[in-house]
Amino acid sequence: MKPVTLKQIAEILDISVTTVSKALKDYPDVSKKTKGLVRDLAQTLNYKPNEFAVNLRTKESKTIGLIIPEIVHHFFSSVIKGIINQAEKKGYLVIILQSNESYDLEKKQLKLLLNKRVDGILISIANGTADFNHLEEVLRDGKPLVMFDKIAKVVNCSKVIIDDRKAAYNATQHLIDTGCKRIAHFRGPLLPQNSIDRFLGYKKALLDNNIEYDSSLVYICECGDKSFEEGKLNAKKVLEDHSDVDGIFINTDMVAIGAITAFKDLGVKIPEDISIVGFSNWFMSSAITPTLTTINQPGYEMGKKAFKQLYKELKTLKKEKHIIPKIIELETNLVERNTTKPILKN
Amino acid sequence: MKPVTLKQIAEILDISVTTVSKALKDYPDVSKKTKGLVRDLAQTLNYKPNEFAVNLRTKESKTIGLIIPEIVHHFFSSVIKGIINQAEKKGYLVIILQSNESYDLEKKQLKLLLNKRVDGILISIANGTADFNHLEEVLRDGKPLVMFDKIAKVVNCSKVIIDDRKAAYNATQHLIDTGCKRIAHFRGPLLPQNSIDRFLGYKKALLDNNIEYDSSLVYICECGDKSFEEGKLNAKKVLEDHSDVDGIFINTDMVAIGAITAFKDLGVKIPEDISIVGFSNWFMSSAITPTLTTINQPGYEMGKKAFKQLYKELKTLKKEKHIIPKIIELETNLVERNTTKPILKN
DNA sequence: CTGAAAGCGCTTACAG
DNA sequence: CTGAAAGCGCTTACAG
């Protein structure tokens, strides 16, 4: 019941703890015979090195921390999967915390992880986060920090992102190319960089096509638990406010699916009356009727890349070298489905 | 850059390490003055106790391990959320691993966690797991183990479950009560206990209502990434094989939604031609048209209860008392929506 | 109220 | 090829 220690093995074999330790780690300066003896006994006794002692000596825990705004979310859970799969391959374990989009919680959790002495931190910041001192703190602690998806531009660490502005531009351009003239936008909250960038991409596409930007066509969604309901609600509002709208670029697929549901109930034909482009390529977007045209956002890939970058920095740090922050941008692409019309020939 | 230690604080204040340690932990036998001095300095130096050393002394890591078959899954991600929220409240951190429904991976990961010396383990076992020695090993190690949702009956540990058989019975009974006479079942894989239990509940409901059980009406789904597609496929098969089927009880909502999609494409009217009851009450089931009648399976609650039980056992163990395994059964309920007809009056 | 000392279980530089 | 010793940074029983 009580765990076996090196000392016990040493006593049984009547050799030193040093030799046992070396034998188990296959040091070249231990005889084959001794190694065999030690290994066999370790096996029979089911010896497991005490990680706490190892950590204390080596000053690393082979554990990283991950803070994410919301776990029950298809995009984020894909990212998590990418991270832990990759981490496991490299011998790292991942502690996961959920900030619930709250700045206070995020701050507290970051402290928790730092106290726990994880080797590095992966984070996607909360919508509520506008002050970044807690993130700088990680860097001051000398720990690698990699942000992904929801990042803070001003923090000088590595980041794995997509070009939200470009993706949104393409989404909007697609609506224009398929004949839409009066295009609304359901955007995300005001603070997070990606909902700002998606909004700016939308706006730029309009301007580049000589379509006047009308702020009354922009609707805000919190994009929390209620995304689906918000989509329904905003869909109804658009119809009331602007009977001439013929296309909508929507911040996330979940909201888009809410909107589609409402439009179907109200007898609005998609894409004939109103075309819709979503964002994220959640698998339900190919399941709903009509299937949703959307921007494919590679979650699993993003998680994988984020861990890989953190791992690189972990190794750089071990060599006592300086970390040079890197911005990694993943490609997105438009997936054409049935909520938009075919592209007009000209 | 290098972390501050108790020793450094002691040297600066010219007192002993012992006193510093005690002052920080608010021992009653340290003078107020000393306490103040120590705390202030600790604060300015941004002292953080070295958890590795603390772990080594206290023999606990305040960390638990969680193994789950699949993270990108609404039910499981809800469970995770319940677990980590509850754990955080009690000062525990959670390391999450994904078994990918593979026995080999699950076994390897369990070993990993045991080596890491987590204080306890929470697990939902893989579909591929038929041998339970790796689970017994946890118990032999003297570590608390709590299983949830997908459990192994023979392992003598605490379990948090729902009564799958009863829930499936109720689902099937509802189909019968709403007038269905020829009821098919899309079941899960052969091995896991819950898909067996759901099947048995289905069968029993038929028998209790004097409806003959016909094995050709039972279709198997892997219920992995392809659930949605499997639902579509099986829906088509049912129509080909049995034109007289008027109701289907389906193992999971995702598969059910696939089936609904296929039926709509094929012009089958739901619930007029075929009624459907799903399982899990995934939020999409209230978003799809028609909204899906289903069994509500409380994921978040299950996670919360599972951690609470583990926490209790952790405390029991600290008191050197023996753990008495407990089976905790959560209530499920049928959520009536539009894929079933109103209940017949008689 | 304060502190010297032992010890948690390992690793590794050093001596022989 | 083997081992004594120091040390990682803390906690706690014990002495004064």
XYZ file of C-alpha atoms (C1' of nucleotides) in Angstrom:
724
model
C 0.000 0.000 0.000
C 2.760 2.453 0.869
C 4.699 3.292 -2.272
C 8.045 1.613 -2.818
C 11.117 3.889 -2.733
C 14.620 3.713 -4.117
C 15.872 3.256 -0.594
C 13.880 0.057 -0.126
C 15.219 -1.410 -3.328
C 18.737 -0.440 -2.294
C 18.379 -2.097 1.084
C 17.015 -5.332 -0.305
C 19.817 -5.592 -2.852
C 22.338 -4.248 -0.362
C 23.616 -1.546 -2.709
C 23.422 2.249 -2.575
C 20.483 4.439 -3.482
C 22.708 6.186 -5.995
C 23.323 2.993 -7.897
C 19.662 2.073 -7.896
C 18.733 5.483 -9.256
C 21.398 5.264 -11.943
C 20.489 1.710 -12.895
C 16.854 2.649 -13.380
C 17.829 5.573 -15.564
C 20.192 3.393 -17.554
C 23.370 5.331 -16.784
C 26.351 3.890 -18.674
C 28.492 3.607 -15.554
C 26.474 0.825 -13.940
C 27.232 -2.841 -14.633
C 24.789 -4.849 -16.678
C 24.381 -7.311 -13.866
C 23.392 -4.641 -11.358
C 21.038 -3.026 -13.814
C 19.306 -6.333 -14.378
C 18.942 -6.992 -10.674
C 17.586 -3.537 -9.980
C 15.149 -3.525 -12.858
C 13.764 -6.914 -11.999
C 13.167 -6.002 -8.399
C 11.684 -2.630 -9.333
C 9.292 -4.454 -11.610
C 8.201 -7.028 -9.040
C 7.739 -4.386 -6.373
C 5.846 -2.226 -8.856
C 8.147 0.691 -8.189
C 6.986 4.102 -9.405
C 9.321 7.055 -9.029
C 7.872 9.691 -6.730
C 7.081 12.496 -9.132
C 6.982 15.033 -6.316
C 10.627 14.384 -5.501
C 11.537 14.343 -9.184
C 9.767 17.650 -9.724
C 11.534 19.190 -6.774
C 14.902 18.175 -8.138
C 14.359 18.858 -11.813
C 12.240 21.947 -11.209
C 9.718 20.953 -13.801
C 6.353 19.256 -13.565
C 5.821 18.168 -17.161
C 2.406 19.704 -16.734
C 0.963 22.733 -18.460
C -2.095 24.813 -17.684
C -4.913 25.618 -20.077
C -7.510 28.323 -19.531
C -10.463 28.452 -21.846
C -13.600 30.616 -21.717
C -16.072 27.762 -22.120
C -15.688 24.015 -22.451
C -19.158 23.109 -23.649
C -18.538 24.628 -27.040
C -17.710 22.763 -30.194
C -14.857 24.967 -31.322
C -13.143 25.103 -27.947
C -13.570 21.444 -27.184
C -11.897 20.707 -30.529
C -9.023 22.943 -29.513
C -8.720 21.134 -26.179
C -8.606 17.826 -27.968
C -5.813 19.092 -30.221
C -3.858 20.330 -27.234
C -4.080 17.280 -25.009
C -3.403 14.847 -27.838
C -0.278 16.719 -28.816
C 0.817 17.214 -25.207
C 0.462 13.525 -24.448
C 2.772 12.703 -27.352
C 5.452 14.892 -25.830
C 4.983 13.591 -22.313
C 3.059 16.543 -20.972
C -0.169 16.529 -19.003
C -2.723 19.316 -19.159
C -4.670 20.956 -16.338
C -7.814 22.578 -17.704
C -9.642 25.516 -16.172
C -12.678 27.372 -17.463
C -12.879 31.147 -17.078
C -16.566 31.390 -17.930
C -15.719 34.524 -19.927
C -14.981 36.265 -16.628
C -11.893 38.420 -16.127
C -11.865 37.881 -12.371
C -12.005 34.127 -12.656
C -9.358 34.120 -15.364
C -7.035 36.159 -13.174
C -7.583 33.894 -10.202
C -7.057 30.761 -12.252
C -3.857 32.054 -13.775
C -2.531 32.634 -10.284
C -3.609 29.141 -9.290
C -1.660 27.633 -12.171
C 1.408 29.718 -11.480
C 1.318 28.650 -7.830
C 0.989 25.076 -8.987
C 4.198 25.647 -10.937
C 3.007 24.356 -14.257
C 5.764 24.574 -16.865
C 3.807 26.777 -19.239
C 0.413 28.280 -19.980
C -1.987 28.125 -22.890
C -4.862 30.577 -22.860
C -7.772 31.908 -24.835
C -8.841 35.039 -23.002
C -12.288 35.871 -21.671
C -14.579 38.407 -23.313
C -14.481 40.361 -20.079
C -10.700 40.759 -20.079
C -9.482 44.287 -20.845
C -6.560 44.523 -18.425
C -3.597 42.268 -19.171
C -1.376 42.572 -16.144
C -2.120 39.022 -15.032
C -0.861 37.791 -18.375
C 2.305 39.863 -18.213
C 2.825 38.280 -14.806
C 3.254 34.883 -16.455
C 6.025 36.295 -18.613
C 7.629 38.001 -15.611
C 7.576 34.621 -13.908
C 9.734 33.393 -16.761
C 7.089 30.940 -17.947
C 6.198 30.430 -21.601
C 2.756 31.690 -22.529
C 0.922 31.005 -25.770
C -2.425 32.586 -26.592
C -4.823 31.223 -29.148
C -8.007 32.358 -30.874
C -8.964 35.047 -28.366
C -5.778 36.955 -27.821
C -4.515 40.246 -26.411
C -2.461 41.940 -29.092
C -0.424 44.021 -26.666
C 0.940 41.086 -24.684
C 4.337 40.116 -26.021
C 3.933 36.357 -26.307
C 3.340 33.815 -29.046
C -0.108 33.618 -30.552
C -1.973 31.150 -32.729
C -4.769 32.816 -34.617
C -6.738 33.028 -37.787
C -7.111 36.205 -39.813
C -10.615 37.038 -38.638
C -10.756 40.208 -40.663
C -9.839 38.489 -43.890
C -12.191 35.589 -43.235
C -15.068 37.977 -42.509
C -14.163 39.961 -45.600
C -14.388 36.801 -47.705
C -17.679 35.813 -46.124
C -19.175 39.203 -46.906
C -17.675 39.270 -50.376
C -19.322 35.934 -51.028
C -22.708 37.396 -50.162
C -22.021 40.244 -52.568
C -20.812 37.889 -55.296
C -24.014 35.907 -55.012
C -26.100 39.007 -55.564
C -26.842 40.450 -52.119
C -27.189 44.234 -52.025
C -28.279 44.980 -48.476
C -26.200 42.991 -46.028
C -26.676 42.867 -42.267
C -24.177 41.619 -39.712
C -24.815 39.808 -36.424
C -21.640 40.549 -34.538
C -20.215 39.290 -31.245
C -19.615 41.331 -28.078
C -17.784 44.664 -28.280
C -14.576 43.744 -26.477
C -12.974 40.609 -27.907
C -10.557 41.179 -30.737
C -12.078 38.582 -33.027
C -15.553 39.986 -32.970
C -14.052 43.418 -33.669
C -11.978 42.024 -36.527
C -14.894 40.156 -38.039
C -16.913 43.341 -37.925
C -14.109 45.304 -39.584
C -13.774 42.675 -42.319
C -17.499 42.943 -42.989
C -17.285 46.727 -43.172
C -14.276 46.749 -45.461
C -15.885 44.336 -47.911
C -18.885 46.657 -48.156
C -16.711 49.702 -48.790
C -14.549 47.949 -51.372
C -17.721 47.111 -53.263
C -19.158 50.614 -52.989
C -21.942 49.524 -50.696
C -22.771 52.062 -48.042
C -22.119 50.949 -44.481
C -25.253 51.303 -42.344
C -24.700 50.867 -38.617
C -28.367 50.051 -38.059
C -27.738 46.793 -39.928
C -25.330 45.602 -37.253
C -26.800 43.546 -34.389
C -24.940 42.439 -31.300
C -24.995 38.953 -29.760
C -23.471 37.962 -26.450
C -22.630 34.577 -27.950
C -22.830 32.799 -24.614
C -25.228 29.998 -23.683
C -28.023 31.797 -25.421
C -26.498 31.984 -28.895
C -29.248 29.999 -30.510
C -31.967 32.151 -28.953
C -30.092 35.321 -29.855
C -29.986 34.185 -33.447
C -33.742 33.698 -33.479
C -34.351 37.037 -31.809
C -32.080 39.030 -34.085
C -33.550 37.357 -37.143
C -36.981 38.641 -36.130
C -35.609 42.091 -35.402
C -33.947 42.341 -38.798
C -37.216 41.542 -40.515
C -39.047 44.195 -38.531
C -36.389 46.888 -38.917
C -35.274 46.296 -42.483
C -37.549 44.546 -44.904
C -34.977 45.079 -47.648
C -32.170 43.003 -46.137
C -31.171 40.172 -48.489
C -28.036 38.817 -46.835
C -26.561 38.391 -43.353
C -23.042 37.611 -42.265
C -23.277 36.031 -38.812
C -20.512 35.885 -36.219
C -20.932 32.203 -35.307
C -22.680 29.136 -36.692
C -24.733 28.634 -33.574
C -26.287 32.074 -33.907
C -26.733 31.468 -37.627
C -28.602 28.253 -36.966
C -30.878 30.110 -34.580
C -31.538 32.668 -37.292
C -32.228 30.001 -39.898
C -34.717 28.328 -37.569
C -36.552 31.615 -36.995
C -36.610 32.483 -40.688
C -38.026 29.084 -41.556
C -40.770 29.557 -38.982
C -41.560 32.991 -40.395
C -41.740 31.695 -43.937
C -38.660 33.542 -45.134
C -36.972 31.568 -47.882
C -33.247 30.870 -47.589
C -31.326 31.719 -49.706
C -33.968 33.142 -52.093
C -35.176 35.914 -49.757
C -32.216 36.129 -47.433
C -28.777 34.553 -47.796
C -26.704 33.645 -44.753
C -23.038 33.009 -44.100
C -21.934 31.732 -40.701
C -18.579 31.354 -39.011
C -16.750 28.284 -37.582
C -18.032 25.331 -39.617
C -19.552 23.559 -36.688
C -20.640 20.110 -37.816
C -24.326 20.965 -37.308
C -23.995 23.441 -40.149
C -23.876 20.571 -42.581
C -26.739 18.829 -40.791
C -29.294 21.597 -40.717
C -31.677 22.312 -43.598
C -30.656 24.206 -45.607
C -27.006 23.436 -44.989
C -25.090 26.497 -43.900
C -22.463 28.313 -45.927
C -19.739 29.197 -43.447
C -16.098 29.942 -42.710
C -14.117 26.888 -41.707
C -12.157 27.566 -38.524
C -9.655 24.791 -37.731
C -10.028 24.185 -33.981
C -8.183 20.904 -33.605
C -5.331 22.237 -35.711
C -5.188 25.387 -33.629
C -4.857 23.402 -30.405
C -2.132 21.276 -31.913
C -0.156 24.251 -33.154
C -0.553 26.096 -29.871
C 0.905 23.229 -27.895
C 3.697 22.743 -30.400
C 4.721 26.365 -30.023
C 4.609 26.116 -26.235
C 6.727 22.988 -26.401
C 9.324 24.754 -28.536
C 9.517 27.550 -26.025
C 9.843 25.086 -23.169
C 12.863 23.614 -24.904
C 14.331 27.026 -25.701
C 14.063 27.933 -22.051
C 15.863 24.766 -20.993
C 18.792 25.755 -23.170
C 18.752 29.068 -21.290
C 17.997 30.844 -24.521
C 15.679 33.766 -25.013
C 12.184 33.182 -26.370
C 11.247 35.075 -29.498
C 7.443 35.359 -29.668
C 5.890 34.105 -32.845
C 2.544 34.793 -34.482
C 1.170 31.709 -36.165
C -1.714 32.320 -38.515
C -3.857 29.411 -39.656
C -5.695 29.410 -42.957
C -9.475 29.552 -43.077
C -11.693 28.907 -46.052
C -15.245 29.514 -47.127
C -17.394 26.398 -47.314
C -20.171 26.965 -49.826
C -23.437 25.286 -48.958
C -27.117 26.005 -49.411
C -27.816 29.173 -47.428
C -26.227 31.203 -50.219
C -27.037 31.296 -53.920
C -24.598 30.283 -56.660
C -22.099 32.967 -57.611
C -23.424 35.277 -60.325
C -21.695 35.073 -63.665
C -20.738 38.329 -65.272
C 13.286 35.522 -12.256
C 14.356 32.763 -9.866
C 11.557 31.997 -7.439
C 11.832 33.363 -3.909
C 12.225 30.771 -1.136
C 11.522 30.700 2.559
C 15.261 30.713 3.158
C 15.704 34.051 1.396
C 12.977 35.652 3.440
C 14.499 34.219 6.594
C 17.919 35.597 5.757
C 16.681 39.079 4.966
C 14.720 39.274 8.210
C 17.464 37.456 10.108
C 15.122 34.847 11.552
C 14.791 31.094 11.011
C 13.130 29.305 8.114
C 10.892 27.569 10.627
C 9.491 30.844 11.848
C 8.928 32.141 8.355
C 7.065 28.981 7.424
C 4.943 29.181 10.535
C 4.245 32.889 10.140
C 3.002 32.374 6.614
C 0.737 29.566 7.740
C -0.574 31.673 10.599
C 0.531 29.334 13.385
C -0.631 30.641 16.767
C 2.845 30.408 18.262
C 4.374 33.240 16.237
C 4.249 36.853 17.438
C 2.039 39.287 15.616
C 4.984 41.511 14.884
C 6.975 38.728 13.201
C 3.939 37.614 11.260
C 3.454 41.126 9.942
C 7.080 41.464 8.925
C 7.133 38.105 7.177
C 3.864 38.610 5.354
C 4.831 42.048 4.118
C 8.146 40.871 2.781
C 6.598 37.774 1.235
C 4.127 40.031 -0.517
C 6.726 42.467 -1.865
C 8.967 39.658 -3.043
C 5.950 37.934 -4.597
C 6.672 34.737 -2.720
C 4.927 31.598 -3.910
C 5.393 28.388 -1.966
C 7.088 25.717 -4.046
C 4.306 23.238 -4.601
C 6.767 20.479 -5.458
C 8.279 20.669 -2.002
C 4.867 20.941 -0.405
C 3.667 17.891 -2.324
C 6.707 15.921 -1.289
C 6.075 16.714 2.342
C 2.324 16.416 2.443
C 2.177 13.513 -0.020
C -0.710 14.990 -1.890
C -0.888 17.001 -5.070
C -4.380 18.462 -4.819
C -4.749 17.274 -8.369
C -7.033 14.585 -9.736
C -7.048 12.782 -13.052
C -9.989 12.505 -15.425
C -10.206 10.056 -18.311
C -13.026 10.451 -20.769
C -13.709 8.656 -24.057
C -14.232 11.791 -26.139
C -14.063 15.492 -25.363
C -15.773 16.877 -28.437
C -19.153 15.631 -27.329
C -21.888 17.659 -25.733
C -22.713 15.269 -22.921
C -19.110 14.638 -21.923
C -18.040 18.241 -22.152
C -20.922 19.090 -19.812
C -19.662 16.460 -17.399
C -16.139 17.911 -17.587
C -17.506 21.338 -16.822
C -19.344 20.008 -13.784
C -16.207 18.273 -12.553
C -13.740 21.117 -12.927
C -16.107 23.705 -11.492
C -16.703 21.605 -8.419
C -13.039 20.671 -8.091
C -11.965 24.294 -8.239
C -14.287 25.109 -5.371
C -12.567 22.520 -3.232
C -9.062 23.550 -4.244
C -8.438 20.697 -6.645
C -7.086 20.902 -10.173
C -8.003 18.430 -12.898
C -5.778 16.756 -15.472
C -7.854 15.614 -18.432
C -7.015 12.777 -20.786
C -9.024 11.378 -23.671
C -9.099 7.647 -24.288
C -10.619 7.882 -27.743
C -12.765 4.869 -26.828
C -9.582 2.777 -26.883
C -8.766 0.254 -24.163
C -5.028 0.459 -24.802
C -4.923 4.211 -24.527
C -7.098 4.148 -21.434
C -4.754 1.691 -19.758
C -1.695 3.733 -20.665
C -3.275 6.947 -19.463
C -4.328 5.464 -16.163
C -0.721 4.424 -15.587
C 0.420 7.925 -16.512
C -1.883 9.453 -13.931
C -0.877 6.988 -11.240
C 2.791 7.736 -11.938
C 1.990 11.426 -11.702
C 0.607 10.685 -8.249
C -2.719 12.383 -8.671
C -4.803 12.106 -5.506
C -7.713 10.341 -7.179
C -9.221 9.272 -10.474
C -12.482 9.950 -12.262
C -13.241 7.836 -15.300
C -15.846 7.011 -17.883
C -14.585 3.883 -19.568
C -13.991 3.315 -23.263
C -16.290 1.226 -25.416
C -13.332 -1.016 -26.114
C -12.679 -1.832 -22.465
C -13.590 -5.380 -21.434
C -10.705 -6.136 -19.075
C -10.666 -4.189 -15.828
C -7.336 -5.001 -14.255
C -5.993 -1.501 -14.874
C -8.913 -0.138 -12.888
C -8.392 -2.556 -10.020
C -4.801 -1.342 -10.005
C -5.967 2.121 -8.969
C -7.732 0.622 -5.983
C -4.679 -1.508 -5.151
C -2.658 1.694 -5.207
C -4.948 2.932 -2.461
C -6.304 5.752 -4.582
C -9.994 6.661 -4.701
C -11.655 5.872 -8.009
C -15.079 7.048 -9.148
C -16.676 5.930 -12.399
C -19.450 7.775 -14.138
C -21.839 7.148 -17.004
C -19.859 4.372 -18.658
C -18.951 2.081 -15.845
C -17.701 -1.437 -15.159
C -20.139 -3.112 -12.811
C -17.615 -5.600 -11.461
C -15.122 -3.025 -10.232
C -15.706 -2.324 -6.572
C -15.644 1.474 -6.575
C -18.163 4.300 -6.391
C -20.239 5.019 -9.472
C -22.425 7.857 -10.642
C -24.965 6.696 -13.168
C -28.432 6.987 -14.502
C -30.837 4.088 -14.786
C -30.405 3.546 -18.507
C -32.765 0.619 -18.550
C -35.569 2.515 -16.884
C -35.018 5.602 -19.038
C -35.096 3.497 -22.195
C -38.194 1.718 -20.918
C -39.933 5.070 -20.442
C -38.870 6.272 -23.865
C -40.276 3.158 -25.494
C -43.405 3.241 -23.377
C -43.981 6.796 -24.544
C -43.893 5.650 -28.159
C -46.421 2.982 -27.298
C -48.611 5.434 -25.368
C -48.695 7.741 -28.369
C -49.964 4.979 -30.591
C -46.888 3.308 -32.110
C -47.285 -0.405 -32.843
C -44.090 -1.340 -34.658
C -41.102 0.146 -32.896
C -37.492 -0.016 -34.060
C -34.402 0.690 -31.978
C -31.098 2.253 -33.057
C -28.762 0.971 -30.384
C -25.146 1.756 -29.504
C -22.175 -0.634 -29.703
C -22.409 -4.113 -28.191
C -19.974 -3.746 -25.332
C -20.739 -0.705 -23.193
C -23.130 -1.278 -20.358
C -25.353 1.676 -21.133
C -26.092 0.686 -24.676
C -26.863 -2.816 -23.412
C -29.137 -1.413 -20.714
C -30.947 0.883 -23.099
C -31.553 -2.018 -25.386
C -32.877 -4.135 -22.517
C -35.208 -1.324 -21.427
C -36.559 -1.103 -24.955
C -37.120 -4.840 -25.073
C -38.814 -4.993 -21.709
C -41.245 -2.198 -22.598
C -42.276 -4.131 -25.683
C -42.841 -7.327 -23.743
C -44.782 -5.604 -20.966
C -47.112 -4.233 -23.629
C -47.493 -7.558 -25.411
C -45.619 -6.368 -28.456
C -43.472 -9.017 -30.019
C -39.736 -8.329 -29.953
C -38.255 -8.521 -33.446
C -34.462 -8.499 -33.587
C -34.481 -7.318 -37.189
C -35.827 -3.991 -35.928
C -32.636 -3.335 -33.964
C -29.882 -1.404 -35.746
C -26.399 -0.810 -34.409
C -24.533 2.504 -34.423
C -20.894 2.990 -33.495
C -21.851 6.376 -32.043
C -18.434 7.866 -32.733
C -17.626 10.837 -34.980
C -20.054 9.532 -37.547
C -23.184 9.475 -35.410
C -25.047 11.914 -37.588
C -24.253 9.955 -40.743
C -25.145 6.689 -39.042
C -28.504 8.119 -38.150
C -29.172 9.036 -41.758
C -28.005 5.653 -42.996
C -30.047 3.626 -40.541
C -33.116 5.740 -41.232
C -32.892 4.770 -44.892
C -32.312 1.135 -44.036
C -35.357 1.008 -41.783
C -37.551 2.342 -44.568
C -36.220 -0.257 -46.983
C -36.407 -3.175 -44.572
C -39.627 -2.409 -42.737
C -42.209 -0.177 -44.335
C -44.492 -0.737 -41.357
C -42.279 0.845 -38.698
C -44.094 3.741 -37.010
C -41.747 4.572 -34.132
C -38.034 4.496 -33.320
C -36.250 4.747 -30.014
C -32.747 6.016 -30.746
C -29.694 5.603 -28.525
C -28.467 9.214 -28.759
C -29.806 12.561 -29.920
C -27.050 13.023 -32.460
C -28.057 9.814 -34.245
C -31.710 10.808 -33.901
C -31.052 14.143 -35.556
C -29.317 12.363 -38.410
C -32.388 10.144 -38.782
C -34.760 13.111 -38.709
C -32.733 14.831 -41.423
C -32.865 11.749 -43.617
C -36.593 11.235 -43.076
C -37.317 14.825 -43.984
C -35.324 14.443 -47.191
C -37.231 11.278 -48.004
C -40.598 12.922 -47.407
C -41.407 10.857 -44.329
C -43.569 12.875 -41.970
C -42.542 13.100 -38.332
C -44.365 12.241 -36.124
C -47.328 11.356 -38.397
C -45.575 8.540 -40.282
C -42.781 7.768 -37.850
C -42.351 8.964 -34.264
C -38.902 9.336 -32.746
C -37.528 9.485 -29.210
C -33.857 10.312 -28.664
C -31.555 10.134 -25.672
C -29.498 12.825 -23.883
C -31.416 16.065 -24.451
C -28.603 17.717 -26.338
C -29.507 21.377 -26.844
C -29.788 20.896 -30.621
C -32.773 18.668 -29.993
C -34.827 21.738 -29.145
C -33.389 23.620 -32.119
C -34.098 21.150 -34.888
C -37.417 20.983 -36.741
C -39.402 19.178 -35.540
C -38.061 19.483 -32.025
C -36.983 16.140 -30.642
C -38.695 14.219 -27.854
C -35.879 12.820 -25.764
C -34.584 11.596 -22.408
C -32.914 14.300 -20.383
C -29.527 13.094 -19.152
C -28.007 15.463 -16.609
C -24.339 15.758 -17.638
C -23.279 18.761 -15.605
C -24.960 17.325 -12.546
C -23.247 13.994 -13.084
C -19.831 15.643 -13.199
C -20.566 17.586 -10.064
C -21.767 14.530 -8.156
C -18.821 12.446 -9.344
C -16.312 14.947 -8.039
C -18.206 15.350 -4.791
C -18.063 11.616 -4.190
C -14.345 11.526 -5.002
C -13.768 14.411 -2.624
C -15.588 12.589 0.159
C -13.406 9.548 -0.376
C -10.288 11.695 -0.378
C -11.282 13.003 3.027
C -12.168 9.547 4.315
C -8.744 8.340 3.280
C -7.033 11.181 5.109
C -8.737 10.087 8.285
C -7.279 6.641 7.604
C -10.767 5.263 7.343
C -11.980 2.673 4.912
C -13.887 3.732 1.805
C -17.322 2.253 1.301
C -18.192 2.377 -2.414
C -21.453 4.072 -3.222
C -23.725 3.901 -6.229
C -25.288 7.262 -6.973
C -28.167 7.200 -9.390
C -29.356 10.424 -11.008
C -32.910 10.957 -12.170
C -33.716 11.245 -15.844
C -36.940 12.420 -17.390
C -38.700 12.330 -20.698
C -38.924 15.678 -22.465
C -41.952 15.666 -24.758
C -41.492 17.615 -27.963
C -42.666 17.364 -31.535
C -41.224 14.123 -32.887
C -43.883 12.210 -30.994
C -47.653 12.542 -31.071
C -49.776 13.530 -28.080
C -50.560 10.688 -25.714
C -53.705 8.787 -26.705
C -56.607 9.115 -24.358
C -58.337 5.935 -23.401
C 7.739 33.045 21.131
C 11.881 31.148 18.316
C 14.837 27.852 16.052
C 17.850 23.568 15.141
C 17.164 19.388 13.100
C 15.220 15.632 10.635
C 13.103 14.113 6.764
C 9.934 13.760 2.389
C 12.430 10.802 -2.139
C 14.840 11.828 -5.526
C 19.328 13.403 -8.639
C 23.933 14.350 -9.633
C 28.725 16.139 -9.055
C 32.445 14.134 -7.120
C 35.688 10.817 -5.088
C 37.576 6.461 -5.127
C 31.855 0.222 -11.569
C 30.054 1.894 -6.810
C 28.694 5.023 -3.206
C 28.802 9.029 0.330
C 27.131 13.409 0.445
C 24.798 17.564 -0.682
C 20.787 19.636 -1.914
C 15.961 20.684 -4.133
C 12.282 23.738 -0.592
C 9.294 22.795 2.353
C 6.909 21.054 7.187
C 6.667 19.694 11.793
C 7.905 17.375 16.224
C 10.661 18.806 19.693
C 13.593 21.568 22.767
C 14.361 25.694 25.016
